[in-house]
Amino acid sequence: MSTQGYTTSFVVNQTPEEAFSAINNLRGWWSGEIEGPTSKLGDEFTYRYKDVHYSKQRIVEVVPGKRIVWLILEAWLSFIEDKNEWNGTKVVFEVSKKGDDLGGHLKTGQLGTPQNRPVETVI
């Protein structure tokens, strides 16, 4: 089984600093129950959505205004064959400036997921 991962990128109508701040405000964009701190190196938090998704993450890399990486410590996903396939994978968010525009460029992905499964289908 391949474990290459998946990435995507898009332009956002925010400065890189605003986009980075928004990423770290999980409760502002990720529906479900989030417990624990979610913005500093070493923080551990859990995410639960009904009986569909449970995961526990640790923030393992932070470059303020540019990059944040979560290590998935535990996961259980009801809607895929291997319910624990996220265990040990990393979710990466990278933010950069888009040319001379005020907008930011956001690149995100999940490293280590099998078969290049898009993150959007499992988050």
Tab-separated table of C-alpha atoms in Angstrom:
chain	number	residue	atom	x	y	z
A	1	MET	CA	0.000	0.000	0.000
A	2	SER	CA	1.316	3.438	-0.952
A	3	THR	CA	1.607	6.090	1.764
A	4	GLN	CA	2.458	9.169	-0.273
A	5	GLY	CA	-0.120	11.598	1.049
A	6	TYR	CA	-2.085	14.432	-0.449
A	7	THR	CA	-1.614	18.184	-0.876
A	8	THR	CA	-3.643	21.029	-2.325
A	9	SER	CA	-3.239	24.781	-2.434
A	10	PHE	CA	-5.390	27.835	-2.993
A	11	VAL	CA	-5.397	31.610	-2.646
A	12	VAL	CA	-7.171	33.214	0.293
A	13	ASN	CA	-8.359	36.789	0.628
A	14	GLN	CA	-6.300	37.332	3.795
A	15	THR	CA	-2.738	38.286	4.566
A	16	PRO	CA	-0.496	35.337	5.441
A	17	GLU	CA	-0.618	36.427	9.091
A	18	GLU	CA	-4.431	36.514	9.083
A	19	ALA	CA	-4.611	33.113	7.368
A	20	PHE	CA	-2.174	31.600	9.881
A	21	SER	CA	-4.196	32.995	12.767
A	22	ALA	CA	-7.403	31.577	11.278
A	23	ILE	CA	-5.832	28.117	10.881
A	24	ASN	CA	-4.930	28.143	14.577
A	25	ASN	CA	-8.502	29.059	15.513
A	26	LEU	CA	-9.817	25.515	15.000
A	27	ARG	CA	-13.022	26.200	16.868
A	28	GLY	CA	-13.788	28.871	14.263
A	29	TRP	CA	-13.731	26.522	11.257
A	30	TRP	CA	-13.764	22.856	12.322
A	31	SER	CA	-17.227	21.732	13.418
A	32	GLY	CA	-17.442	19.178	16.188
A	33	GLU	CA	-16.003	19.023	19.688
A	34	ILE	CA	-12.425	20.172	20.228
A	35	GLU	CA	-10.762	19.722	23.611
A	36	GLY	CA	-7.385	21.126	24.544
A	37	PRO	CA	-5.107	23.920	23.354
A	38	THR	CA	-4.576	24.188	19.584
A	39	SER	CA	-1.946	26.783	18.720
A	40	LYS	CA	1.461	26.231	20.364
A	41	LEU	CA	4.262	23.741	19.851
A	42	GLY	CA	3.595	20.638	21.937
A	43	ASP	CA	-0.128	21.344	22.389
A	44	GLU	CA	-2.304	18.222	22.252
A	45	PHE	CA	-5.986	18.318	21.411
A	46	THR	CA	-8.775	15.975	20.469
A	47	TYR	CA	-11.436	16.351	17.832
A	48	ARG	CA	-14.707	14.440	17.861
A	49	TYR	CA	-17.656	14.614	15.490
A	50	LYS	CA	-20.582	12.441	16.563
A	51	ASP	CA	-19.750	8.745	15.978
A	52	VAL	CA	-18.039	9.594	12.684
A	53	HIS	CA	-14.588	10.962	13.555
A	54	TYR	CA	-12.278	10.941	16.560
A	55	SER	CA	-8.665	12.058	16.471
A	56	LYS	CA	-5.947	13.201	18.864
A	57	GLN	CA	-3.284	15.557	17.512
A	58	ARG	CA	-0.016	17.028	18.778
A	59	ILE	CA	1.435	20.191	17.273
A	60	VAL	CA	4.980	19.166	16.312
A	61	GLU	CA	6.130	22.147	14.255
A	62	VAL	CA	5.303	25.846	14.288
A	63	VAL	CA	6.896	28.570	12.194
A	64	PRO	CA	4.840	31.628	13.176
A	65	GLY	CA	2.935	33.113	10.261
A	66	LYS	CA	4.171	30.397	7.876
A	67	ARG	CA	3.758	26.747	8.866
A	68	ILE	CA	2.084	24.454	11.396
A	69	VAL	CA	2.226	20.649	11.515
A	70	TRP	CA	-0.004	18.282	13.484
A	71	LEU	CA	1.007	14.679	14.202
A	72	ILE	CA	-2.044	12.422	14.420
A	73	LEU	CA	-1.477	10.356	17.565
A	74	GLU	CA	-4.770	8.436	17.454
A	75	ALA	CA	-7.641	8.388	15.007
A	76	TRP	CA	-10.813	6.509	14.319
A	77	LEU	CA	-12.866	7.291	11.195
A	78	SER	CA	-16.156	5.456	10.684
A	79	PHE	CA	-16.409	6.005	6.930
A	80	ILE	CA	-13.237	4.327	5.637
A	81	GLU	CA	-12.209	0.683	5.547
A	82	ASP	CA	-9.096	1.028	7.727
A	83	LYS	CA	-10.627	2.986	10.616
A	84	ASN	CA	-7.185	3.847	12.052
A	85	GLU	CA	-5.315	4.737	8.865
A	86	TRP	CA	-4.641	8.300	10.041
A	87	ASN	CA	-2.540	7.096	13.006
A	88	GLY	CA	0.998	8.445	12.626
A	89	THR	CA	0.201	10.773	9.717
A	90	LYS	CA	0.856	14.509	9.678
A	91	VAL	CA	-1.420	17.368	8.665
A	92	VAL	CA	0.571	20.306	7.300
A	93	PHE	CA	-0.529	23.910	6.741
A	94	GLU	CA	1.828	26.319	4.935
A	95	VAL	CA	1.036	29.977	4.338
A	96	SER	CA	2.900	32.373	2.053
A	97	LYS	CA	2.375	35.698	0.326
A	98	LYS	CA	0.964	35.566	-3.191
A	99	GLY	CA	3.142	37.826	-5.328
A	100	ASP	CA	2.588	41.533	-4.751
A	101	ASP	CA	-1.062	41.060	-3.862
A	102	LEU	CA	-2.329	41.437	-0.306
A	103	GLY	CA	-3.758	37.914	-0.479
A	104	GLY	CA	-2.174	34.818	0.956
A	105	HIS	CA	-1.457	31.413	-0.543
A	106	LEU	CA	-2.437	28.400	1.580
A	107	LYS	CA	-1.015	24.941	0.950
A	108	THR	CA	-2.347	22.088	3.051
A	109	GLY	CA	-2.074	18.347	3.018
A	110	GLN	CA	-1.800	15.143	4.932
A	111	LEU	CA	1.433	13.181	4.725
A	112	GLY	CA	1.310	9.428	5.093
A	113	THR	CA	-2.253	8.723	4.016
A	114	PRO	CA	-2.627	5.759	1.674
A	115	GLN	CA	-3.475	6.015	-2.003
A	116	ASN	CA	-3.249	9.826	-2.109
A	117	ARG	CA	-6.684	10.040	-0.493
A	118	PRO	CA	-7.765	13.710	-0.480
A	119	VAL	CA	-7.935	15.233	2.976
A	120	GLU	CA	-11.243	16.899	2.118
A	121	THR	CA	-12.923	13.510	1.964
A	122	VAL	CA	-11.888	12.564	5.487
A	123	ILE	CA	-11.799	15.733	7.571
